[in-house]
Amino acid sequence: MELTVLGSGTMTSPPRRNPAGYIIEAEGQFLIMDMGPGIIRQLKWIGVDLLKLNRILISHFHLDHCADLFPLLMNRFLLRRDSNKELTIFGPEGLRSWFEDQARWQGAWLHEALPQLAEWEGVDFEFDGWRVTGRLNLHTSNSLSFRIEKERTLFYSGDTGYQENLIQLATGADLAVVECSLPDHLKQEGHLTPTETARFAREADVKRLLVTHIYPQNDTPDLKEKIQAHFNGEVVIARDFLKIPI
Ligand SMILES: [Zn+2]
Ligand SMILES: [Zn+2]
């Protein structure tokens, strides 16, 4: 099982840090986590066949996490007209109405072959030996963090502030992909700082911490040190195209 970082940055990041996106590969199957703007190009750079991406998980509807979803549908349609029928999009409460709002402005191409929509209703998503447990976080009214279990266990924070009930969701994860938006002195509600990201990883006792969603103000050479000051486990600062075995 392997995770590739497609986007470790945010909207204001330089081009070397694309907005949010990740791809997990396990036993020849793929799961995408978030599709910020530019993720399609990132996938093309690493040679992923877009028609093989049949499962996409969206954490919330901020554009830095979902702007490339409809472009992906168009891309797949142009490659093979009925391919979107094979795609399932998993997402927060409101997924169906959000999708319909966007879809209204597209032509017949989209409606000819619609993807499956799996809206989170407090029940785990399960498919082909994968189990995805979602939990509401404090970032927006419906944004989710996820625990993903296949051969191994992965936690993905999405965007979130520090929240005690997420610790259980991340406990013992082989890899925790956790946002770290802004430095401590620029703390913004609904996002984590290095001290909070480290505290979260420590309390959840995760095996490895991948630090991501890094705003330019936090993108400093001492970011790893700041986190290691409060967390003794392995810390990896994400960069685009980094591959990590889970
Ligand atoms: Zn957000
Ligand atoms: Zn974000």
PDB file of C-alpha atoms and ligand atoms in Angstrom:
ATOM      1  CA  MET A   1       0.000   0.000   0.000  1.00  0.00           C
ATOM      2  CA  GLU A   2       1.494   3.319  -1.032  1.00  0.00           C
ATOM      3  CA  LEU A   3       0.475   6.972  -0.870  1.00  0.00           C
ATOM      4  CA  THR A   4       1.660   9.593  -3.351  1.00  0.00           C
ATOM      5  CA  VAL A   5       1.328  13.260  -2.496  1.00  0.00           C
ATOM      6  CA  LEU A   6      -0.151  15.145  -5.450  1.00  0.00           C
ATOM      7  CA  GLY A   7      -0.696  18.428  -3.646  1.00  0.00           C
ATOM      8  CA  SER A   8       0.966  19.473  -0.389  1.00  0.00           C
ATOM      9  CA  GLY A   9       0.029  23.140  -0.573  1.00  0.00           C
ATOM     10  CA  THR A  10      -2.919  25.491  -0.739  1.00  0.00           C
ATOM     11  CA  MET A  11      -4.321  28.127  -3.090  1.00  0.00           C
ATOM     12  CA  THR A  12      -1.565  30.659  -2.325  1.00  0.00           C
ATOM     13  CA  SER A  13       1.346  28.210  -2.583  1.00  0.00           C
ATOM     14  CA  PRO A  14       4.101  28.436  -5.195  1.00  0.00           C
ATOM     15  CA  PRO A  15       3.839  25.968  -8.108  1.00  0.00           C
ATOM     16  CA  ARG A  16       5.978  23.359  -6.380  1.00  0.00           C
ATOM     17  CA  ARG A  17       3.143  22.890  -3.876  1.00  0.00           C
ATOM     18  CA  ASN A  18      -0.148  22.153  -5.634  1.00  0.00           C
ATOM     19  CA  PRO A  19      -3.405  22.482  -3.645  1.00  0.00           C
ATOM     20  CA  ALA A  20      -4.688  19.347  -1.909  1.00  0.00           C
ATOM     21  CA  GLY A  21      -4.699  15.876  -3.436  1.00  0.00           C
ATOM     22  CA  TYR A  22      -3.331  12.383  -2.711  1.00  0.00           C
ATOM     23  CA  ILE A  23      -3.510   8.985  -4.369  1.00  0.00           C
ATOM     24  CA  ILE A  24      -3.370   5.670  -2.526  1.00  0.00           C
ATOM     25  CA  GLU A  25      -2.593   2.459  -4.349  1.00  0.00           C
ATOM     26  CA  ALA A  26      -3.298  -0.931  -2.795  1.00  0.00           C
ATOM     27  CA  GLU A  27      -3.343  -4.261  -4.631  1.00  0.00           C
ATOM     28  CA  GLY A  28      -3.694  -2.512  -7.983  1.00  0.00           C
ATOM     29  CA  GLN A  29      -6.658  -0.405  -6.789  1.00  0.00           C
ATOM     30  CA  PHE A  30      -6.628   3.373  -6.433  1.00  0.00           C
ATOM     31  CA  LEU A  31      -8.294   5.765  -4.037  1.00  0.00           C
ATOM     32  CA  ILE A  32      -7.978   9.521  -4.517  1.00  0.00           C
ATOM     33  CA  MET A  33      -8.272  11.789  -1.492  1.00  0.00           C
ATOM     34  CA  ASP A  34      -9.317  15.292  -2.507  1.00  0.00           C
ATOM     35  CA  MET A  35      -8.964  16.922  -5.923  1.00  0.00           C
ATOM     36  CA  GLY A  36      -7.811  20.524  -5.642  1.00  0.00           C
ATOM     37  CA  PRO A  37      -7.089  22.542  -8.788  1.00  0.00           C
ATOM     38  CA  GLY A  38      -4.146  21.092 -10.725  1.00  0.00           C
ATOM     39  CA  ILE A  39      -4.519  17.510  -9.475  1.00  0.00           C
ATOM     40  CA  ILE A  40      -5.348  16.203 -12.970  1.00  0.00           C
ATOM     41  CA  ARG A  41      -2.064  17.591 -14.267  1.00  0.00           C
ATOM     42  CA  GLN A  42      -0.226  16.103 -11.290  1.00  0.00           C
ATOM     43  CA  LEU A  43      -1.762  12.702 -12.085  1.00  0.00           C
ATOM     44  CA  LYS A  44      -0.702  13.040 -15.702  1.00  0.00           C
ATOM     45  CA  TRP A  45       2.853  13.940 -14.686  1.00  0.00           C
ATOM     46  CA  ILE A  46       3.152  10.629 -12.823  1.00  0.00           C
ATOM     47  CA  GLY A  47       1.502   8.681 -15.629  1.00  0.00           C
ATOM     48  CA  VAL A  48      -1.698   7.573 -13.879  1.00  0.00           C
ATOM     49  CA  ASP A  49      -4.418   6.385 -16.253  1.00  0.00           C
ATOM     50  CA  LEU A  50      -7.414   8.597 -15.364  1.00  0.00           C
ATOM     51  CA  LEU A  51      -9.798   5.828 -16.411  1.00  0.00           C
ATOM     52  CA  LYS A  52      -8.457   3.640 -13.597  1.00  0.00           C
ATOM     53  CA  LEU A  53      -9.497   6.121 -10.911  1.00  0.00           C
ATOM     54  CA  ASN A  54     -12.834   4.771  -9.853  1.00  0.00           C
ATOM     55  CA  ARG A  55     -12.996   6.025  -6.274  1.00  0.00           C
ATOM     56  CA  ILE A  56     -12.654   9.572  -5.080  1.00  0.00           C
ATOM     57  CA  LEU A  57     -13.009  10.789  -1.529  1.00  0.00           C
ATOM     58  CA  ILE A  58     -13.761  14.477  -0.941  1.00  0.00           C
ATOM     59  CA  SER A  59     -13.199  15.918   2.557  1.00  0.00           C
ATOM     60  CA  HIS A  60     -15.108  19.185   2.039  1.00  0.00           C
ATOM     61  CA  PHE A  61     -16.234  21.580  -0.646  1.00  0.00           C
ATOM     62  CA  HIS A  62     -13.605  24.317  -0.417  1.00  0.00           C
ATOM     63  CA  LEU A  63     -12.171  24.712  -3.888  1.00  0.00           C
ATOM     64  CA  ASP A  64      -8.607  23.851  -2.882  1.00  0.00           C
ATOM     65  CA  HIS A  65      -9.985  20.315  -2.211  1.00  0.00           C
ATOM     66  CA  CYS A  66     -12.481  19.716  -5.022  1.00  0.00           C
ATOM     67  CA  ALA A  67     -12.027  22.148  -7.954  1.00  0.00           C
ATOM     68  CA  ASP A  68     -10.643  19.469 -10.311  1.00  0.00           C
ATOM     69  CA  LEU A  69     -13.480  17.003  -9.807  1.00  0.00           C
ATOM     70  CA  PHE A  70     -15.668  18.179 -12.709  1.00  0.00           C
ATOM     71  CA  PRO A  71     -12.662  18.636 -15.017  1.00  0.00           C
ATOM     72  CA  LEU A  72     -11.801  14.996 -14.210  1.00  0.00           C
ATOM     73  CA  LEU A  73     -15.305  13.898 -15.200  1.00  0.00           C
ATOM     74  CA  MET A  74     -14.978  15.763 -18.503  1.00  0.00           C
ATOM     75  CA  ASN A  75     -11.518  14.349 -19.116  1.00  0.00           C
ATOM     76  CA  ARG A  76     -12.750  10.792 -18.556  1.00  0.00           C
ATOM     77  CA  PHE A  77     -15.837  11.353 -20.705  1.00  0.00           C
ATOM     78  CA  LEU A  78     -13.633  12.496 -23.574  1.00  0.00           C
ATOM     79  CA  LEU A  79     -11.443   9.430 -23.162  1.00  0.00           C
ATOM     80  CA  ARG A  80     -14.401   7.038 -22.947  1.00  0.00           C
ATOM     81  CA  ARG A  81     -18.008   8.227 -22.980  1.00  0.00           C
ATOM     82  CA  ASP A  82     -19.460   5.829 -20.421  1.00  0.00           C
ATOM     83  CA  SER A  83     -16.470   5.742 -18.068  1.00  0.00           C
ATOM     84  CA  ASN A  84     -17.984   7.976 -15.366  1.00  0.00           C
ATOM     85  CA  LYS A  85     -20.589   5.317 -14.611  1.00  0.00           C
ATOM     86  CA  GLU A  86     -17.760   3.320 -13.075  1.00  0.00           C
ATOM     87  CA  LEU A  87     -16.759   6.144 -10.748  1.00  0.00           C
ATOM     88  CA  THR A  88     -17.946   6.570  -7.158  1.00  0.00           C
ATOM     89  CA  ILE A  89     -17.531   9.890  -5.378  1.00  0.00           C
ATOM     90  CA  PHE A  90     -17.626   9.716  -1.583  1.00  0.00           C
ATOM     91  CA  GLY A  91     -18.169  12.970   0.241  1.00  0.00           C
ATOM     92  CA  PRO A  92     -19.720  14.952   3.064  1.00  0.00           C
ATOM     93  CA  GLU A  93     -23.361  15.622   3.773  1.00  0.00           C
ATOM     94  CA  GLY A  94     -24.637  17.837   0.948  1.00  0.00           C
ATOM     95  CA  LEU A  95     -22.649  15.968  -1.741  1.00  0.00           C
ATOM     96  CA  ARG A  96     -25.749  15.295  -3.878  1.00  0.00           C
ATOM     97  CA  SER A  97     -27.045  18.862  -3.875  1.00  0.00           C
ATOM     98  CA  TRP A  98     -23.521  20.269  -4.400  1.00  0.00           C
ATOM     99  CA  PHE A  99     -23.062  17.914  -7.358  1.00  0.00           C
ATOM    100  CA  GLU A 100     -26.447  18.808  -8.860  1.00  0.00           C
ATOM    101  CA  ASP A 101     -25.719  22.546  -8.562  1.00  0.00           C
ATOM    102  CA  GLN A 102     -22.462  22.171 -10.486  1.00  0.00           C
ATOM    103  CA  ALA A 103     -23.932  19.668 -12.948  1.00  0.00           C
ATOM    104  CA  ARG A 104     -26.739  22.028 -14.006  1.00  0.00           C
ATOM    105  CA  TRP A 105     -24.215  24.147 -15.913  1.00  0.00           C
ATOM    106  CA  GLN A 106     -22.708  21.230 -17.813  1.00  0.00           C
ATOM    107  CA  GLY A 107     -24.059  19.854 -21.052  1.00  0.00           C
ATOM    108  CA  ALA A 108     -25.452  16.487 -21.995  1.00  0.00           C
ATOM    109  CA  TRP A 109     -21.953  15.018 -21.806  1.00  0.00           C
ATOM    110  CA  LEU A 110     -22.169  14.808 -18.026  1.00  0.00           C
ATOM    111  CA  HIS A 111     -25.708  13.481 -17.785  1.00  0.00           C
ATOM    112  CA  GLU A 112     -25.104  10.773 -20.352  1.00  0.00           C
ATOM    113  CA  ALA A 113     -23.039   8.843 -17.802  1.00  0.00           C
ATOM    114  CA  LEU A 114     -23.276  10.020 -14.218  1.00  0.00           C
ATOM    115  CA  PRO A 115     -20.991   8.852 -11.427  1.00  0.00           C
ATOM    116  CA  GLN A 116     -22.319   7.197  -8.266  1.00  0.00           C
ATOM    117  CA  LEU A 117     -22.560   9.568  -5.336  1.00  0.00           C
ATOM    118  CA  ALA A 118     -22.025   8.239  -1.806  1.00  0.00           C
ATOM    119  CA  GLU A 119     -22.961  10.904   0.695  1.00  0.00           C
ATOM    120  CA  TRP A 120     -21.734  10.440   4.249  1.00  0.00           C
ATOM    121  CA  GLU A 121     -24.561   9.658   6.666  1.00  0.00           C
ATOM    122  CA  GLY A 122     -22.565   8.570   9.692  1.00  0.00           C
ATOM    123  CA  VAL A 123     -22.002   5.054   8.348  1.00  0.00           C
ATOM    124  CA  ASP A 124     -18.652   3.716   7.132  1.00  0.00           C
ATOM    125  CA  PHE A 125     -18.026   3.461   3.402  1.00  0.00           C
ATOM    126  CA  GLU A 126     -17.008  -0.086   2.475  1.00  0.00           C
ATOM    127  CA  PHE A 127     -15.862  -1.387  -0.900  1.00  0.00           C
ATOM    128  CA  ASP A 128     -13.492  -4.147  -2.120  1.00  0.00           C
ATOM    129  CA  GLY A 129     -11.858  -4.659   1.256  1.00  0.00           C
ATOM    130  CA  TRP A 130     -11.487  -0.931   1.992  1.00  0.00           C
ATOM    131  CA  ARG A 131     -13.182   0.614   4.990  1.00  0.00           C
ATOM    132  CA  VAL A 132     -13.442   4.393   5.263  1.00  0.00           C
ATOM    133  CA  THR A 133     -14.677   5.867   8.529  1.00  0.00           C
ATOM    134  CA  GLY A 134     -15.564   9.551   8.446  1.00  0.00           C
ATOM    135  CA  ARG A 135     -16.001  11.969  11.294  1.00  0.00           C
ATOM    136  CA  LEU A 136     -17.202  15.551  11.269  1.00  0.00           C
ATOM    137  CA  ASN A 137     -14.515  18.060  12.134  1.00  0.00           C
ATOM    138  CA  LEU A 138     -14.682  21.735  13.004  1.00  0.00           C
ATOM    139  CA  HIS A 139     -13.366  23.199   9.746  1.00  0.00           C
ATOM    140  CA  THR A 140     -16.820  23.734   8.169  1.00  0.00           C
ATOM    141  CA  SER A 141     -20.281  22.513   9.173  1.00  0.00           C
ATOM    142  CA  ASN A 142     -19.963  19.336   7.089  1.00  0.00           C
ATOM    143  CA  SER A 143     -16.214  18.774   6.564  1.00  0.00           C
ATOM    144  CA  LEU A 144     -14.836  15.330   7.331  1.00  0.00           C
ATOM    145  CA  SER A 145     -11.663  13.640   8.512  1.00  0.00           C
ATOM    146  CA  PHE A 146     -11.130   9.996   7.585  1.00  0.00           C
ATOM    147  CA  ARG A 147      -9.658   6.744   8.859  1.00  0.00           C
ATOM    148  CA  ILE A 148      -8.941   4.454   5.920  1.00  0.00           C
ATOM    149  CA  GLU A 149      -8.283   0.777   6.442  1.00  0.00           C
ATOM    150  CA  LYS A 150      -7.141  -1.644   3.778  1.00  0.00           C
ATOM    151  CA  GLU A 151      -3.994  -3.680   4.412  1.00  0.00           C
ATOM    152  CA  ARG A 152      -2.820  -0.927   6.745  1.00  0.00           C
ATOM    153  CA  THR A 153      -4.357   2.085   8.455  1.00  0.00           C
ATOM    154  CA  LEU A 154      -4.188   5.660   7.276  1.00  0.00           C
ATOM    155  CA  PHE A 155      -5.655   8.795   8.816  1.00  0.00           C
ATOM    156  CA  TYR A 156      -6.384  11.913   6.744  1.00  0.00           C
ATOM    157  CA  SER A 157      -7.286  15.082   8.596  1.00  0.00           C
ATOM    158  CA  GLY A 158      -8.530  17.065   5.599  1.00  0.00           C
ATOM    159  CA  ASP A 159      -8.679  20.633   6.903  1.00  0.00           C
ATOM    160  CA  THR A 160      -9.382  20.817  10.612  1.00  0.00           C
ATOM    161  CA  GLY A 161      -8.679  22.587  13.850  1.00  0.00           C
ATOM    162  CA  TYR A 162      -7.487  20.695  16.937  1.00  0.00           C
ATOM    163  CA  GLN A 163     -10.273  18.437  18.091  1.00  0.00           C
ATOM    164  CA  GLU A 164     -10.174  15.740  20.773  1.00  0.00           C
ATOM    165  CA  ASN A 165     -12.702  13.421  19.165  1.00  0.00           C
ATOM    166  CA  LEU A 166     -10.475  13.073  16.096  1.00  0.00           C
ATOM    167  CA  ILE A 167      -7.719  11.512  18.205  1.00  0.00           C
ATOM    168  CA  GLN A 168      -9.599   8.237  18.456  1.00  0.00           C
ATOM    169  CA  LEU A 169     -10.096   8.227  14.681  1.00  0.00           C
ATOM    170  CA  ALA A 170      -6.349   8.515  14.156  1.00  0.00           C
ATOM    171  CA  THR A 171      -5.182   6.271  17.008  1.00  0.00           C
ATOM    172  CA  GLY A 172      -2.317   3.977  16.052  1.00  0.00           C
ATOM    173  CA  ALA A 173      -2.486   4.836  12.346  1.00  0.00           C
ATOM    174  CA  ASP A 174       0.455   3.549  10.325  1.00  0.00           C
ATOM    175  CA  LEU A 175       0.464   6.898   8.535  1.00  0.00           C
ATOM    176  CA  ALA A 176      -1.338  10.093   9.546  1.00  0.00           C
ATOM    177  CA  VAL A 177      -1.658  12.751   6.845  1.00  0.00           C
ATOM    178  CA  VAL A 178      -2.291  15.866   8.896  1.00  0.00           C
ATOM    179  CA  GLU A 179      -2.681  19.458   7.853  1.00  0.00           C
ATOM    180  CA  CYS A 180      -0.352  22.126   9.244  1.00  0.00           C
ATOM    181  CA  SER A 181      -1.502  25.354   7.682  1.00  0.00           C
ATOM    182  CA  LEU A 182       0.025  28.265   9.520  1.00  0.00           C
ATOM    183  CA  PRO A 183       2.720  28.939  12.128  1.00  0.00           C
ATOM    184  CA  ASP A 184       1.752  29.212  15.790  1.00  0.00           C
ATOM    185  CA  HIS A 185       1.830  33.022  15.806  1.00  0.00           C
ATOM    186  CA  LEU A 186      -0.584  33.180  12.831  1.00  0.00           C
ATOM    187  CA  LYS A 187      -3.085  30.669  14.265  1.00  0.00           C
ATOM    188  CA  GLN A 188      -6.368  30.607  12.357  1.00  0.00           C
ATOM    189  CA  GLU A 189      -9.494  28.864  13.659  1.00  0.00           C
ATOM    190  CA  GLY A 190     -10.310  25.692  11.734  1.00  0.00           C
ATOM    191  CA  HIS A 191      -6.673  24.961  10.894  1.00  0.00           C
ATOM    192  CA  LEU A 192      -3.688  23.484  12.741  1.00  0.00           C
ATOM    193  CA  THR A 193      -0.353  25.026  13.661  1.00  0.00           C
ATOM    194  CA  PRO A 194       2.922  23.045  14.053  1.00  0.00           C
ATOM    195  CA  THR A 195       2.438  22.747  17.828  1.00  0.00           C
ATOM    196  CA  GLU A 196      -1.130  21.499  17.379  1.00  0.00           C
ATOM    197  CA  THR A 197      -0.246  19.089  14.557  1.00  0.00           C
ATOM    198  CA  ALA A 198       2.491  17.606  16.768  1.00  0.00           C
ATOM    199  CA  ARG A 199       0.203  17.414  19.805  1.00  0.00           C
ATOM    200  CA  PHE A 200      -2.428  15.644  17.746  1.00  0.00           C
ATOM    201  CA  ALA A 201       0.074  13.071  16.425  1.00  0.00           C
ATOM    202  CA  ARG A 202       1.452  12.501  19.927  1.00  0.00           C
ATOM    203  CA  GLU A 203      -1.956  12.000  21.529  1.00  0.00           C
ATOM    204  CA  ALA A 204      -3.113   9.690  18.725  1.00  0.00           C
ATOM    205  CA  ASP A 205       0.190   7.800  18.965  1.00  0.00           C
ATOM    206  CA  VAL A 206       0.498   7.547  15.187  1.00  0.00           C
ATOM    207  CA  LYS A 207       3.430   5.601  13.757  1.00  0.00           C
ATOM    208  CA  ARG A 208       4.340   8.149  11.116  1.00  0.00           C
ATOM    209  CA  LEU A 209       3.225  11.737  10.590  1.00  0.00           C
ATOM    210  CA  LEU A 210       3.042  13.301   7.130  1.00  0.00           C
ATOM    211  CA  VAL A 211       2.744  17.067   7.489  1.00  0.00           C
ATOM    212  CA  THR A 212       0.840  18.751   4.666  1.00  0.00           C
ATOM    213  CA  HIS A 213      -1.485  21.589   3.515  1.00  0.00           C
ATOM    214  CA  ILE A 214       1.368  23.986   4.131  1.00  0.00           C
ATOM    215  CA  TYR A 215       0.712  27.688   3.575  1.00  0.00           C
ATOM    216  CA  PRO A 216       3.692  29.774   2.365  1.00  0.00           C
ATOM    217  CA  GLN A 217       3.913  31.470   5.789  1.00  0.00           C
ATOM    218  CA  ASN A 218       4.556  28.052   7.349  1.00  0.00           C
ATOM    219  CA  ASP A 219       6.861  26.736   4.641  1.00  0.00           C
ATOM    220  CA  THR A 220      10.112  27.307   6.495  1.00  0.00           C
ATOM    221  CA  PRO A 221      13.224  25.098   6.742  1.00  0.00           C
ATOM    222  CA  ASP A 222      12.649  24.597  10.482  1.00  0.00           C
ATOM    223  CA  LEU A 223       9.075  23.273  10.168  1.00  0.00           C
ATOM    224  CA  LYS A 224      10.169  19.691  10.892  1.00  0.00           C
ATOM    225  CA  GLU A 225      12.119  20.785  13.975  1.00  0.00           C
ATOM    226  CA  LYS A 226       9.132  22.723  15.297  1.00  0.00           C
ATOM    227  CA  ILE A 227       7.033  19.561  15.082  1.00  0.00           C
ATOM    228  CA  GLN A 228       9.717  17.243  16.447  1.00  0.00           C
ATOM    229  CA  ALA A 229       9.920  19.465  19.523  1.00  0.00           C
ATOM    230  CA  HIS A 230       6.498  18.078  20.534  1.00  0.00           C
ATOM    231  CA  PHE A 231       6.307  14.664  18.823  1.00  0.00           C
ATOM    232  CA  ASN A 232       8.866  11.854  19.080  1.00  0.00           C
ATOM    233  CA  GLY A 233       7.632   9.691  16.194  1.00  0.00           C
ATOM    234  CA  GLU A 234       8.766   9.852  12.584  1.00  0.00           C
ATOM    235  CA  VAL A 235       7.937  13.152  10.887  1.00  0.00           C
ATOM    236  CA  VAL A 236       7.895  13.649   7.112  1.00  0.00           C
ATOM    237  CA  ILE A 237       7.228  17.057   5.592  1.00  0.00           C
ATOM    238  CA  ALA A 238       5.134  16.485   2.465  1.00  0.00           C
ATOM    239  CA  ARG A 239       6.258  17.598  -0.956  1.00  0.00           C
ATOM    240  CA  ASP A 240       4.514  17.058  -4.251  1.00  0.00           C
ATOM    241  CA  PHE A 241       5.184  13.665  -5.870  1.00  0.00           C
ATOM    242  CA  LEU A 242       6.593  12.185  -2.648  1.00  0.00           C
ATOM    243  CA  LYS A 243       5.763   8.464  -2.448  1.00  0.00           C
ATOM    244  CA  ILE A 244       5.365   6.875   0.970  1.00  0.00           C
ATOM    245  CA  PRO A 245       4.841   3.173   1.602  1.00  0.00           C
ATOM    246  CA  ILE A 246       2.159   2.768   4.277  1.00  0.00           C
TER     247      ILE A 246
HETATM  248 ZN    ZN B   1     -10.913  24.141   3.709  1.00  0.00          ZN
HETATM  249 ZN    ZN B   2      -7.705  23.511   2.410  1.00  0.00          ZN
END
